[in-house]
Structures are given as C-alpha cells and as structure tokens.
C-alpha cells in the first residue's frame, strides 16, 4: 500500500524558515518524481515544486522560486521542502504527491494527508 | 498560466442520484486533465487522469470525459462515501493548475 506521510508543519513568524518532510512507503521511491502541492484556506490547490526521480531536476512555481528548495533522500525514502523567507501568503496545508513517472508529468496518483504551515506574527 | 474553472461550485444531491461536474480550461489542454476527490482531514484521492482513464481501484460509477477546453466528471449513482469536494487539474501547460473545487453534499 502506498503511503505518504508529511511532517514538519507549524506556526512560524514571517521571514522564518521551516523544513517539511514526506516519508514514503509502499513503492520504489527513487523511481518516481514527487511534488509538493499546497492549499490555502478556502482556495483551490496550488502546485509548489517538483523533483525528478533521479533528483537531478527540480522545478518551482514562480511564487516560491528563490525561497523554497525541494530535495529527496532516496536512501531514506523521504522528500523534503526547505522553506525560507516565509510570508503570510505561504500559509496553507502542504501535501506531497507522487507522480506516476520518473520525469514529472505533473499529475498525481497518490497524495499524503498534508501538514499545516501557518506564517503569522 | 492556464486558468481552470468548475461549475457548479457546490451542489446538493441524494443517494442514488447521477451527478455531473463541469471543468473548463482557459485554453486547449488536449486530454491532459485529472480529477481528484478530497474529504476534510484526509489525503486527496486521485480518480481520473487523461480526462477519462480511471486510476486503479476507483469504482466504475466514476467517469470522465472531454477534450480541449471542456470536461466533465460524472458519478453514475451517488453513494454515501462520495460526499466530498472534487477538483480538476490540468497538466498540459506549466505550471500545472487546479480548479477551485465543487463541493457535493447531502440534500
């Protein structure tokens, strides 16, 4: 059974940093691209970032480019999102999502339950 | 970015009803359209990809159709576990973008 379990979300002040993790199980993690998708209260989801199955290619939404860094540790079956210079508009539930292919196709066959990030003073 | 719209934004239906949700793209996306279901506090569940292909394990009462800019998700006979919010998502253009959702609740 495929499982994706996010962690690391919490309340953080504007300008602060946070690292989210997504622990994967039930599939060969290194073979698949992974993404982070966020959803602010009352809004539709927003794709944030993706990493290829090899980890060599990364992709970012304009809204987070230069502030967020996606990475993966295939030895630990874990996906990460390092979030710096956080803003109030980054407040959202952050989901990790599995792509069906090694190169991102940007649709997802499995999702995690999400972790809440709140940016507020 | 490609804008996605959905209609209606919410609907009330009864068990056994046939439900249809519409999704439109601001420009043609061929069939690069996915649907997923979301319940409060739960992981989103992927239903359909390539506009009409069911993800593994998804009941056959769900179906998708469309191409270009106009797409539909149909639930043939609504079951209690189907009350949720449904989102469409395009993956033709970069970045991928999502619709605002359609909430299906009990009449």
mmCIF file with all atom_site columns, C-alpha atoms in Angstrom:
data_model
loop_
_atom_site.group_PDB
_atom_site.id
_atom_site.type_symbol
_atom_site.label_atom_id
_atom_site.label_alt_id
_atom_site.label_comp_id
_atom_site.label_asym_id
_atom_site.label_entity_id
_atom_site.label_seq_id
_atom_site.pdbx_PDB_ins_code
_atom_site.Cartn_x
_atom_site.Cartn_y
_atom_site.Cartn_z
_atom_site.occupancy
_atom_site.B_iso_or_equiv
_atom_site.pdbx_formal_charge
_atom_site.auth_seq_id
_atom_site.auth_comp_id
_atom_site.auth_asym_id
_atom_site.auth_atom_id
_atom_site.pdbx_PDB_model_num
ATOM 1   C CA . UNK A 1 1   ? 0.000   0.000  0.000   1.00 0.00 ? 1   UNK A CA 1
ATOM 2   C CA . UNK A 1 2   ? 1.389   3.397  -0.981  1.00 0.00 ? 2   UNK A CA 1
ATOM 3   C CA . UNK A 1 3   ? 1.700   5.778  1.956   1.00 0.00 ? 3   UNK A CA 1
ATOM 4   C CA . UNK A 1 4   ? 2.920   9.359  2.066   1.00 0.00 ? 4   UNK A CA 1
ATOM 5   C CA . UNK A 1 5   ? 3.244   10.971 5.479   1.00 0.00 ? 5   UNK A CA 1
ATOM 6   C CA . UNK A 1 6   ? 4.108   14.650 5.761   1.00 0.00 ? 6   UNK A CA 1
ATOM 7   C CA . UNK A 1 7   ? 5.539   16.291 8.849   1.00 0.00 ? 7   UNK A CA 1
ATOM 8   C CA . UNK A 1 8   ? 7.241   19.484 9.961   1.00 0.00 ? 8   UNK A CA 1
ATOM 9   C CA . UNK A 1 9   ? 4.433   21.994 9.654   1.00 0.00 ? 9   UNK A CA 1
ATOM 10  C CA . UNK A 1 10  ? 3.948   24.506 12.465  1.00 0.00 ? 10  UNK A CA 1
ATOM 11  C CA . UNK A 1 11  ? 3.417   28.167 13.296  1.00 0.00 ? 11  UNK A CA 1
ATOM 12  C CA . UNK A 1 12  ? 6.347   30.314 12.166  1.00 0.00 ? 12  UNK A CA 1
ATOM 13  C CA . UNK A 1 13  ? 6.948   34.060 12.072  1.00 0.00 ? 13  UNK A CA 1
ATOM 14  C CA . UNK A 1 14  ? 7.196   35.997 8.799   1.00 0.00 ? 14  UNK A CA 1
ATOM 15  C CA . UNK A 1 15  ? 10.735  35.789 7.465   1.00 0.00 ? 15  UNK A CA 1
ATOM 16  C CA . UNK A 1 16  ? 11.322  32.496 9.217   1.00 0.00 ? 16  UNK A CA 1
ATOM 17  C CA . UNK A 1 17  ? 12.295  29.089 7.870   1.00 0.00 ? 17  UNK A CA 1
ATOM 18  C CA . UNK A 1 18  ? 10.830  25.623 8.007   1.00 0.00 ? 18  UNK A CA 1
ATOM 19  C CA . UNK A 1 19  ? 11.651  22.209 6.574   1.00 0.00 ? 19  UNK A CA 1
ATOM 20  C CA . UNK A 1 20  ? 8.868   19.843 5.642   1.00 0.00 ? 20  UNK A CA 1
ATOM 21  C CA . UNK A 1 21  ? 9.386   16.108 5.242   1.00 0.00 ? 21  UNK A CA 1
ATOM 22  C CA . UNK A 1 22  ? 7.380   13.448 3.448   1.00 0.00 ? 22  UNK A CA 1
ATOM 23  C CA . UNK A 1 23  ? 8.093   9.828  4.336   1.00 0.00 ? 23  UNK A CA 1
ATOM 24  C CA . UNK A 1 24  ? 7.153   7.435  1.544   1.00 0.00 ? 24  UNK A CA 1
ATOM 25  C CA . UNK A 1 25  ? 6.466   3.714  1.653   1.00 0.00 ? 25  UNK A CA 1
ATOM 26  C CA . UNK A 1 26  ? 4.834   1.015  -0.424  1.00 0.00 ? 26  UNK A CA 1
ATOM 27  C CA . UNK A 1 27  ? 6.630   1.768  -3.696  1.00 0.00 ? 27  UNK A CA 1
ATOM 28  C CA . UNK A 1 28  ? 10.157  2.136  -5.084  1.00 0.00 ? 28  UNK A CA 1
ATOM 29  C CA . UNK A 1 29  ? 10.606  5.766  -4.124  1.00 0.00 ? 29  UNK A CA 1
ATOM 30  C CA . UNK A 1 30  ? 13.690  6.500  -6.243  1.00 0.00 ? 30  UNK A CA 1
ATOM 31  C CA . UNK A 1 31  ? 11.853  5.611  -9.449  1.00 0.00 ? 31  UNK A CA 1
ATOM 32  C CA . UNK A 1 32  ? 9.244   8.359  -9.276  1.00 0.00 ? 32  UNK A CA 1
ATOM 33  C CA . UNK A 1 33  ? 9.046   12.125 -9.465  1.00 0.00 ? 33  UNK A CA 1
ATOM 34  C CA . UNK A 1 34  ? 7.498   13.807 -6.458  1.00 0.00 ? 34  UNK A CA 1
ATOM 35  C CA . UNK A 1 35  ? 5.774   17.148 -5.938  1.00 0.00 ? 35  UNK A CA 1
ATOM 36  C CA . UNK A 1 36  ? 4.643   19.465 -3.195  1.00 0.00 ? 36  UNK A CA 1
ATOM 37  C CA . UNK A 1 37  ? 1.170   20.981 -3.562  1.00 0.00 ? 37  UNK A CA 1
ATOM 38  C CA . UNK A 1 38  ? -0.333  23.458 -1.118  1.00 0.00 ? 38  UNK A CA 1
ATOM 39  C CA . UNK A 1 39  ? -3.847  24.586 -0.345  1.00 0.00 ? 39  UNK A CA 1
ATOM 40  C CA . UNK A 1 40  ? -4.630  27.839 1.416   1.00 0.00 ? 40  UNK A CA 1
ATOM 41  C CA . UNK A 1 41  ? -7.840  28.101 3.435   1.00 0.00 ? 41  UNK A CA 1
ATOM 42  C CA . UNK A 1 42  ? -10.894 28.293 1.186   1.00 0.00 ? 42  UNK A CA 1
ATOM 43  C CA . UNK A 1 43  ? -8.878  28.086 -2.025  1.00 0.00 ? 43  UNK A CA 1
ATOM 44  C CA . UNK A 1 44  ? -8.068  25.510 -4.655  1.00 0.00 ? 44  UNK A CA 1
ATOM 45  C CA . UNK A 1 45  ? -4.753  23.679 -4.561  1.00 0.00 ? 45  UNK A CA 1
ATOM 46  C CA . UNK A 1 46  ? -1.555  25.271 -5.904  1.00 0.00 ? 46  UNK A CA 1
ATOM 47  C CA . UNK A 1 47  ? 1.391   23.284 -7.215  1.00 0.00 ? 47  UNK A CA 1
ATOM 48  C CA . UNK A 1 48  ? 4.597   24.383 -5.485  1.00 0.00 ? 48  UNK A CA 1
ATOM 49  C CA . UNK A 1 49  ? 7.553   22.298 -6.606  1.00 0.00 ? 49  UNK A CA 1
ATOM 50  C CA . UNK A 1 50  ? 8.630   19.008 -8.176  1.00 0.00 ? 50  UNK A CA 1
ATOM 51  C CA . UNK A 1 51  ? 11.742  16.849 -8.276  1.00 0.00 ? 51  UNK A CA 1
ATOM 52  C CA . UNK A 1 52  ? 12.574  14.152 -10.802 1.00 0.00 ? 52  UNK A CA 1
ATOM 53  C CA . UNK A 1 53  ? 13.001  10.521 -9.859  1.00 0.00 ? 53  UNK A CA 1
ATOM 54  C CA . UNK A 1 54  ? 16.748  10.884 -10.218 1.00 0.00 ? 54  UNK A CA 1
ATOM 55  C CA . UNK A 1 55  ? 16.749  14.010 -8.103  1.00 0.00 ? 55  UNK A CA 1
ATOM 56  C CA . UNK A 1 56  ? 18.740  15.812 -10.766 1.00 0.00 ? 56  UNK A CA 1
ATOM 57  C CA . UNK A 1 57  ? 15.973  18.098 -11.960 1.00 0.00 ? 57  UNK A CA 1
ATOM 58  C CA . UNK A 1 58  ? 13.908  20.442 -9.807  1.00 0.00 ? 58  UNK A CA 1
ATOM 59  C CA . UNK A 1 59  ? 11.008  22.699 -10.712 1.00 0.00 ? 59  UNK A CA 1
ATOM 60  C CA . UNK A 1 60  ? 9.333   25.567 -8.871  1.00 0.00 ? 60  UNK A CA 1
ATOM 61  C CA . UNK A 1 61  ? 6.280   27.779 -9.042  1.00 0.00 ? 61  UNK A CA 1
ATOM 62  C CA . UNK A 1 62  ? 7.122   31.442 -9.587  1.00 0.00 ? 62  UNK A CA 1
ATOM 63  C CA . UNK A 1 63  ? 5.655   32.272 -6.174  1.00 0.00 ? 63  UNK A CA 1
ATOM 64  C CA . UNK A 1 64  ? 8.329   30.270 -4.342  1.00 0.00 ? 64  UNK A CA 1
ATOM 65  C CA . UNK A 1 65  ? 11.346  30.415 -6.665  1.00 0.00 ? 65  UNK A CA 1
ATOM 66  C CA . UNK A 1 66  ? 14.417  31.561 -4.760  1.00 0.00 ? 66  UNK A CA 1
ATOM 67  C CA . UNK A 1 67  ? 12.809  30.908 -1.356  1.00 0.00 ? 67  UNK A CA 1
ATOM 68  C CA . UNK A 1 68  ? 11.929  27.192 -1.376  1.00 0.00 ? 68  UNK A CA 1
ATOM 69  C CA . UNK A 1 69  ? 14.177  24.214 -2.164  1.00 0.00 ? 69  UNK A CA 1
ATOM 70  C CA . UNK A 1 70  ? 12.931  20.721 -2.898  1.00 0.00 ? 70  UNK A CA 1
ATOM 71  C CA . UNK A 1 71  ? 15.150  17.704 -2.350  1.00 0.00 ? 71  UNK A CA 1
ATOM 72  C CA . UNK A 1 72  ? 14.958  13.980 -1.796  1.00 0.00 ? 72  UNK A CA 1
ATOM 73  C CA . UNK A 1 73  ? 16.933  11.320 0.042   1.00 0.00 ? 73  UNK A CA 1
ATOM 74  C CA . UNK A 1 74  ? 16.288  8.049  -1.740  1.00 0.00 ? 74  UNK A CA 1
ATOM 75  C CA . UNK A 1 75  ? 18.189  6.101  0.938   1.00 0.00 ? 75  UNK A CA 1
ATOM 76  C CA . UNK A 1 76  ? 15.570  7.271  3.445   1.00 0.00 ? 76  UNK A CA 1
ATOM 77  C CA . UNK A 1 77  ? 12.581  7.280  1.074   1.00 0.00 ? 77  UNK A CA 1
ATOM 78  C CA . UNK A 1 78  ? 11.964  10.861 2.080   1.00 0.00 ? 78  UNK A CA 1
ATOM 79  C CA . UNK A 1 79  ? 11.056  14.050 0.243   1.00 0.00 ? 79  UNK A CA 1
ATOM 80  C CA . UNK A 1 80  ? 11.855  17.472 1.676   1.00 0.00 ? 80  UNK A CA 1
ATOM 81  C CA . UNK A 1 81  ? 10.835  21.074 1.202   1.00 0.00 ? 81  UNK A CA 1
ATOM 82  C CA . UNK A 1 82  ? 13.095  23.729 2.706   1.00 0.00 ? 82  UNK A CA 1
ATOM 83  C CA . UNK A 1 83  ? 11.092  26.913 3.059   1.00 0.00 ? 83  UNK A CA 1
ATOM 84  C CA . UNK A 1 84  ? 12.914  30.212 3.708   1.00 0.00 ? 84  UNK A CA 1
ATOM 85  C CA . UNK A 1 85  ? 11.803  33.843 3.899   1.00 0.00 ? 85  UNK A CA 1
ATOM 86  C CA . UNK A 1 86  ? 8.284   32.722 4.698   1.00 0.00 ? 86  UNK A CA 1
ATOM 87  C CA . UNK A 1 87  ? 5.381   35.073 4.084   1.00 0.00 ? 87  UNK A CA 1
ATOM 88  C CA . UNK A 1 88  ? 1.811   35.186 5.320   1.00 0.00 ? 88  UNK A CA 1
ATOM 89  C CA . UNK A 1 89  ? 0.642   34.070 1.879   1.00 0.00 ? 89  UNK A CA 1
ATOM 90  C CA . UNK A 1 90  ? 2.589   30.820 2.311   1.00 0.00 ? 90  UNK A CA 1
ATOM 91  C CA . UNK A 1 91  ? 0.069   29.787 4.966   1.00 0.00 ? 91  UNK A CA 1
ATOM 92  C CA . UNK A 1 92  ? -1.512  26.561 3.727   1.00 0.00 ? 92  UNK A CA 1
ATOM 93  C CA . UNK A 1 93  ? -1.759  22.828 4.123   1.00 0.00 ? 93  UNK A CA 1
ATOM 94  C CA . UNK A 1 94  ? 1.196   21.311 2.269   1.00 0.00 ? 94  UNK A CA 1
ATOM 95  C CA . UNK A 1 95  ? 0.742   17.952 0.556   1.00 0.00 ? 95  UNK A CA 1
ATOM 96  C CA . UNK A 1 96  ? 3.319   15.708 -1.020  1.00 0.00 ? 96  UNK A CA 1
ATOM 97  C CA . UNK A 1 97  ? 2.154   13.884 -4.104  1.00 0.00 ? 97  UNK A CA 1
ATOM 98  C CA . UNK A 1 98  ? 3.577   11.041 -6.174  1.00 0.00 ? 98  UNK A CA 1
ATOM 99  C CA . UNK A 1 99  ? 3.899   11.316 -9.951  1.00 0.00 ? 99  UNK A CA 1
ATOM 100 C CA . UNK A 1 100 ? 3.359   8.105  -11.970 1.00 0.00 ? 100 UNK A CA 1
ATOM 101 C CA . UNK A 1 101 ? 6.668   8.604  -13.813 1.00 0.00 ? 101 UNK A CA 1
ATOM 102 C CA . UNK A 1 102 ? 10.340  9.316  -13.131 1.00 0.00 ? 102 UNK A CA 1
ATOM 103 C CA . UNK A 1 103 ? 10.160  12.581 -15.060 1.00 0.00 ? 103 UNK A CA 1
ATOM 104 C CA . UNK A 1 104 ? 7.458   14.903 -13.762 1.00 0.00 ? 104 UNK A CA 1
ATOM 105 C CA . UNK A 1 105 ? 4.218   14.683 -15.707 1.00 0.00 ? 105 UNK A CA 1
ATOM 106 C CA . UNK A 1 106 ? 2.501   16.829 -13.067 1.00 0.00 ? 106 UNK A CA 1
ATOM 107 C CA . UNK A 1 107 ? -0.449  14.612 -12.363 1.00 0.00 ? 107 UNK A CA 1
ATOM 108 C CA . UNK A 1 108 ? -0.548  12.538 -9.254  1.00 0.00 ? 108 UNK A CA 1
ATOM 109 C CA . UNK A 1 109 ? -1.659  9.030  -8.377  1.00 0.00 ? 109 UNK A CA 1
ATOM 110 C CA . UNK A 1 110 ? -1.126  9.275  -4.617  1.00 0.00 ? 110 UNK A CA 1
ATOM 111 C CA . UNK A 1 111 ? -1.245  12.068 -2.079  1.00 0.00 ? 111 UNK A CA 1
ATOM 112 C CA . UNK A 1 112 ? -0.344  12.456 1.569   1.00 0.00 ? 112 UNK A CA 1
ATOM 113 C CA . UNK A 1 113 ? -2.676  13.822 4.247   1.00 0.00 ? 113 UNK A CA 1
ATOM 114 C CA . UNK A 1 114 ? -0.874  17.134 4.487   1.00 0.00 ? 114 UNK A CA 1
ATOM 115 C CA . UNK A 1 115 ? 0.865   19.231 7.126   1.00 0.00 ? 115 UNK A CA 1
ATOM 116 C CA . UNK A 1 116 ? -0.286  22.686 8.220   1.00 0.00 ? 116 UNK A CA 1
ATOM 117 C CA . UNK A 1 117 ? 2.062   25.633 7.820   1.00 0.00 ? 117 UNK A CA 1
ATOM 118 C CA . UNK A 1 118 ? 0.965   28.909 9.391   1.00 0.00 ? 118 UNK A CA 1
ATOM 119 C CA . UNK A 1 119 ? 3.000   32.071 8.908   1.00 0.00 ? 119 UNK A CA 1
ATOM 120 C CA . UNK A 1 120 ? 1.990   34.723 11.396  1.00 0.00 ? 120 UNK A CA 1
ATOM 121 C CA . UNK A 1 121 ? 3.462   37.034 13.999  1.00 0.00 ? 121 UNK A CA 1
ATOM 122 C CA . UNK B 2 1   ? -0.880  30.163 -16.582 1.00 0.00 ? 1   UNK B CA 1
ATOM 123 C CA . UNK B 2 2   ? -3.876  28.134 -17.700 1.00 0.00 ? 2   UNK B CA 1
ATOM 124 C CA . UNK B 2 3   ? -6.943  29.017 -15.623 1.00 0.00 ? 3   UNK B CA 1
ATOM 125 C CA . UNK B 2 4   ? -9.336  26.274 -14.598 1.00 0.00 ? 4   UNK B CA 1
ATOM 126 C CA . UNK B 2 5   ? -12.953 26.895 -13.666 1.00 0.00 ? 5   UNK B CA 1
ATOM 127 C CA . UNK B 2 6   ? -15.533 24.482 -12.291 1.00 0.00 ? 6   UNK B CA 1
ATOM 128 C CA . UNK B 2 7   ? -19.296 24.522 -12.133 1.00 0.00 ? 7   UNK B CA 1
ATOM 129 C CA . UNK B 2 8   ? -21.246 24.374 -10.026 1.00 0.00 ? 8   UNK B CA 1
ATOM 130 C CA . UNK B 2 9   ? -19.210 25.466 -7.007  1.00 0.00 ? 9   UNK B CA 1
ATOM 131 C CA . UNK B 2 10  ? -21.462 23.303 -4.859  1.00 0.00 ? 10  UNK B CA 1
ATOM 132 C CA . UNK B 2 11  ? -24.418 21.007 -5.258  1.00 0.00 ? 11  UNK B CA 1
ATOM 133 C CA . UNK B 2 12  ? -26.787 19.049 -3.089  1.00 0.00 ? 12  UNK B CA 1
ATOM 134 C CA . UNK B 2 13  ? -27.732 15.545 -4.135  1.00 0.00 ? 13  UNK B CA 1
ATOM 135 C CA . UNK B 2 14  ? -29.332 12.389 -2.804  1.00 0.00 ? 14  UNK B CA 1
ATOM 136 C CA . UNK B 2 15  ? -28.040 8.843  -2.610  1.00 0.00 ? 15  UNK B CA 1
ATOM 137 C CA . UNK B 2 16  ? -28.503 7.229  -5.998  1.00 0.00 ? 16  UNK B CA 1
ATOM 138 C CA . UNK B 2 17  ? -28.514 10.498 -7.958  1.00 0.00 ? 17  UNK B CA 1
ATOM 139 C CA . UNK B 2 18  ? -26.468 10.985 -11.092 1.00 0.00 ? 18  UNK B CA 1
ATOM 140 C CA . UNK B 2 19  ? -24.085 13.898 -10.584 1.00 0.00 ? 19  UNK B CA 1
ATOM 141 C CA . UNK B 2 20  ? -22.169 15.802 -13.246 1.00 0.00 ? 20  UNK B CA 1
ATOM 142 C CA . UNK B 2 21  ? -19.436 18.366 -12.589 1.00 0.00 ? 21  UNK B CA 1
ATOM 143 C CA . UNK B 2 22  ? -18.016 20.562 -15.324 1.00 0.00 ? 22  UNK B CA 1
ATOM 144 C CA . UNK B 2 23  ? -14.465 21.822 -15.653 1.00 0.00 ? 23  UNK B CA 1
ATOM 145 C CA . UNK B 2 24  ? -13.261 24.328 -18.232 1.00 0.00 ? 24  UNK B CA 1
ATOM 146 C CA . UNK B 2 25  ? -9.754  25.359 -19.214 1.00 0.00 ? 25  UNK B CA 1
ATOM 147 C CA . UNK B 2 26  ? -8.832  28.858 -20.397 1.00 0.00 ? 26  UNK B CA 1
ATOM 148 C CA . UNK B 2 27  ? -7.059  27.320 -23.384 1.00 0.00 ? 27  UNK B CA 1
ATOM 149 C CA . UNK B 2 28  ? -6.940  23.927 -25.035 1.00 0.00 ? 28  UNK B CA 1
ATOM 150 C CA . UNK B 2 29  ? -5.259  21.212 -22.996 1.00 0.00 ? 29  UNK B CA 1
ATOM 151 C CA . UNK B 2 30  ? -5.999  18.171 -25.194 1.00 0.00 ? 30  UNK B CA 1
ATOM 152 C CA . UNK B 2 31  ? -6.839  15.467 -22.660 1.00 0.00 ? 31  UNK B CA 1
ATOM 153 C CA . UNK B 2 32  ? -4.253  16.406 -20.010 1.00 0.00 ? 32  UNK B CA 1
ATOM 154 C CA . UNK B 2 33  ? -6.867  16.621 -17.276 1.00 0.00 ? 33  UNK B CA 1
ATOM 155 C CA . UNK B 2 34  ? -7.090  14.891 -13.920 1.00 0.00 ? 34  UNK B CA 1
ATOM 156 C CA . UNK B 2 35  ? -9.809  14.737 -11.274 1.00 0.00 ? 35  UNK B CA 1
ATOM 157 C CA . UNK B 2 36  ? -9.410  14.073 -7.588  1.00 0.00 ? 36  UNK B CA 1
ATOM 158 C CA . UNK B 2 37  ? -11.615 13.843 -4.519  1.00 0.00 ? 37  UNK B CA 1
ATOM 159 C CA . UNK B 2 38  ? -10.937 15.498 -1.187  1.00 0.00 ? 38  UNK B CA 1
ATOM 160 C CA . UNK B 2 39  ? -12.546 14.918 2.201   1.00 0.00 ? 39  UNK B CA 1
ATOM 161 C CA . UNK B 2 40  ? -11.790 17.036 5.280   1.00 0.00 ? 40  UNK B CA 1
ATOM 162 C CA . UNK B 2 41  ? -8.634  15.916 7.041   1.00 0.00 ? 41  UNK B CA 1
ATOM 163 C CA . UNK B 2 42  ? -7.992  13.107 4.593   1.00 0.00 ? 42  UNK B CA 1
ATOM 164 C CA . UNK B 2 43  ? -5.454  12.616 1.831   1.00 0.00 ? 43  UNK B CA 1
ATOM 165 C CA . UNK B 2 44  ? -6.810  13.659 -1.559  1.00 0.00 ? 44  UNK B CA 1
ATOM 166 C CA . UNK B 2 45  ? -7.715  10.671 -3.691  1.00 0.00 ? 45  UNK B CA 1
ATOM 167 C CA . UNK B 2 46  ? -6.907  10.607 -7.370  1.00 0.00 ? 46  UNK B CA 1
ATOM 168 C CA . UNK B 2 47  ? -9.833  9.469  -9.515  1.00 0.00 ? 47  UNK B CA 1
ATOM 169 C CA . UNK B 2 48  ? -9.120  10.081 -13.186 1.00 0.00 ? 48  UNK B CA 1
ATOM 170 C CA . UNK B 2 49  ? -6.212  11.011 -15.443 1.00 0.00 ? 49  UNK B CA 1
ATOM 171 C CA . UNK B 2 50  ? -6.011  11.685 -19.175 1.00 0.00 ? 50  UNK B CA 1
ATOM 172 C CA . UNK B 2 51  ? -9.562  13.036 -18.929 1.00 0.00 ? 51  UNK B CA 1
ATOM 173 C CA . UNK B 2 52  ? -11.225 9.615  -18.917 1.00 0.00 ? 52  UNK B CA 1
ATOM 174 C CA . UNK B 2 53  ? -8.866  6.953  -17.516 1.00 0.00 ? 53  UNK B CA 1
ATOM 175 C CA . UNK B 2 54  ? -9.746  5.643  -14.075 1.00 0.00 ? 54  UNK B CA 1
ATOM 176 C CA . UNK B 2 55  ? -6.991  5.347  -11.509 1.00 0.00 ? 55  UNK B CA 1
ATOM 177 C CA . UNK B 2 56  ? -6.507  1.856  -10.185 1.00 0.00 ? 56  UNK B CA 1
ATOM 178 C CA . UNK B 2 57  ? -9.118  0.921  -7.611  1.00 0.00 ? 57  UNK B CA 1
ATOM 179 C CA . UNK B 2 58  ? -11.548 3.728  -8.417  1.00 0.00 ? 58  UNK B CA 1
ATOM 180 C CA . UNK B 2 59  ? -15.154 2.471  -8.682  1.00 0.00 ? 59  UNK B CA 1
ATOM 181 C CA . UNK B 2 60  ? -16.665 2.341  -12.152 1.00 0.00 ? 60  UNK B CA 1
ATOM 182 C CA . UNK B 2 61  ? -19.510 4.676  -11.129 1.00 0.00 ? 61  UNK B CA 1
ATOM 183 C CA . UNK B 2 62  ? -16.968 7.463  -11.697 1.00 0.00 ? 62  UNK B CA 1
ATOM 184 C CA . UNK B 2 63  ? -16.311 8.511  -15.268 1.00 0.00 ? 63  UNK B CA 1
ATOM 185 C CA . UNK B 2 64  ? -14.675 11.396 -17.036 1.00 0.00 ? 64  UNK B CA 1
ATOM 186 C CA . UNK B 2 65  ? -14.996 12.830 -20.496 1.00 0.00 ? 65  UNK B CA 1
ATOM 187 C CA . UNK B 2 66  ? -13.962 15.774 -22.609 1.00 0.00 ? 66  UNK B CA 1
ATOM 188 C CA . UNK B 2 67  ? -11.091 17.192 -24.558 1.00 0.00 ? 67  UNK B CA 1
ATOM 189 C CA . UNK B 2 68  ? -9.744  20.614 -25.398 1.00 0.00 ? 68  UNK B CA 1
ATOM 190 C CA . UNK B 2 69  ? -11.338 23.086 -23.002 1.00 0.00 ? 69  UNK B CA 1
ATOM 191 C CA . UNK B 2 70  ? -14.482 21.343 -21.712 1.00 0.00 ? 70  UNK B CA 1
ATOM 192 C CA . UNK B 2 71  ? -14.505 18.357 -19.367 1.00 0.00 ? 71  UNK B CA 1
ATOM 193 C CA . UNK B 2 72  ? -16.979 16.547 -17.141 1.00 0.00 ? 72  UNK B CA 1
ATOM 194 C CA . UNK B 2 73  ? -16.816 14.236 -14.162 1.00 0.00 ? 73  UNK B CA 1
ATOM 195 C CA . UNK B 2 74  ? -19.883 12.040 -13.716 1.00 0.00 ? 74  UNK B CA 1
ATOM 196 C CA . UNK B 2 75  ? -20.838 9.954  -10.724 1.00 0.00 ? 75  UNK B CA 1
ATOM 197 C CA . UNK B 2 76  ? -23.420 7.499  -12.043 1.00 0.00 ? 76  UNK B CA 1
ATOM 198 C CA . UNK B 2 77  ? -25.192 6.669  -8.775  1.00 0.00 ? 77  UNK B CA 1
ATOM 199 C CA . UNK B 2 78  ? -24.103 8.660  -5.739  1.00 0.00 ? 78  UNK B CA 1
ATOM 200 C CA . UNK B 2 79  ? -23.067 6.685  -2.667  1.00 0.00 ? 79  UNK B CA 1
ATOM 201 C CA . UNK B 2 80  ? -22.646 7.992  0.912   1.00 0.00 ? 80  UNK B CA 1
ATOM 202 C CA . UNK B 2 81  ? -18.854 7.881  0.639   1.00 0.00 ? 81  UNK B CA 1
ATOM 203 C CA . UNK B 2 82  ? -18.944 10.169 -2.424  1.00 0.00 ? 82  UNK B CA 1
ATOM 204 C CA . UNK B 2 83  ? -19.908 13.293 -0.477  1.00 0.00 ? 83  UNK B CA 1
ATOM 205 C CA . UNK B 2 84  ? -16.742 15.344 -0.809  1.00 0.00 ? 84  UNK B CA 1
ATOM 206 C CA . UNK B 2 85  ? -15.121 18.152 -2.770  1.00 0.00 ? 85  UNK B CA 1
ATOM 207 C CA . UNK B 2 86  ? -13.947 17.414 -6.302  1.00 0.00 ? 86  UNK B CA 1
ATOM 208 C CA . UNK B 2 87  ? -11.138 19.207 -8.122  1.00 0.00 ? 87  UNK B CA 1
ATOM 209 C CA . UNK B 2 88  ? -9.962  19.174 -11.693 1.00 0.00 ? 88  UNK B CA 1
ATOM 210 C CA . UNK B 2 89  ? -6.334  19.792 -12.613 1.00 0.00 ? 89  UNK B CA 1
ATOM 211 C CA . UNK B 2 90  ? -4.632  20.419 -15.939 1.00 0.00 ? 90  UNK B CA 1
ATOM 212 C CA . UNK B 2 91  ? -1.125  19.175 -16.659 1.00 0.00 ? 91  UNK B CA 1
ATOM 213 C CA . UNK B 2 92  ? -0.800  20.291 -20.255 1.00 0.00 ? 92  UNK B CA 1
ATOM 214 C CA . UNK B 2 93  ? 0.724   23.680 -19.502 1.00 0.00 ? 93  UNK B CA 1
ATOM 215 C CA . UNK B 2 94  ? 3.414   24.598 -16.992 1.00 0.00 ? 94  UNK B CA 1
ATOM 216 C CA . UNK B 2 95  ? 2.774   25.157 -14.197 1.00 0.00 ? 95  UNK B CA 1
ATOM 217 C CA . UNK B 2 96  ? 0.042   22.627 -13.533 1.00 0.00 ? 96  UNK B CA 1
ATOM 218 C CA . UNK B 2 97  ? -3.070  24.369 -12.252 1.00 0.00 ? 97  UNK B CA 1
ATOM 219 C CA . UNK B 2 98  ? -6.179  23.348 -10.370 1.00 0.00 ? 98  UNK B CA 1
ATOM 220 C CA . UNK B 2 99  ? -9.824  24.276 -10.399 1.00 0.00 ? 99  UNK B CA 1
ATOM 221 C CA . UNK B 2 100 ? -11.483 25.888 -7.368  1.00 0.00 ? 100 UNK B CA 1
ATOM 222 C CA . UNK B 2 101 ? -13.456 22.770 -6.499  1.00 0.00 ? 101 UNK B CA 1
ATOM 223 C CA . UNK B 2 102 ? -17.044 21.533 -6.436  1.00 0.00 ? 102 UNK B CA 1
ATOM 224 C CA . UNK B 2 103 ? -18.493 20.521 -3.086  1.00 0.00 ? 103 UNK B CA 1
ATOM 225 C CA . UNK B 2 104 ? -21.038 17.708 -3.212  1.00 0.00 ? 104 UNK B CA 1
ATOM 226 C CA . UNK B 2 105 ? -23.183 17.492 -0.105  1.00 0.00 ? 105 UNK B CA 1
ATOM 227 C CA . UNK B 2 106 ? -26.277 15.683 1.020   1.00 0.00 ? 106 UNK B CA 1
ATOM 228 C CA . UNK B 2 107 ? -29.665 17.047 0.036   1.00 0.00 ? 107 UNK B CA 1
#
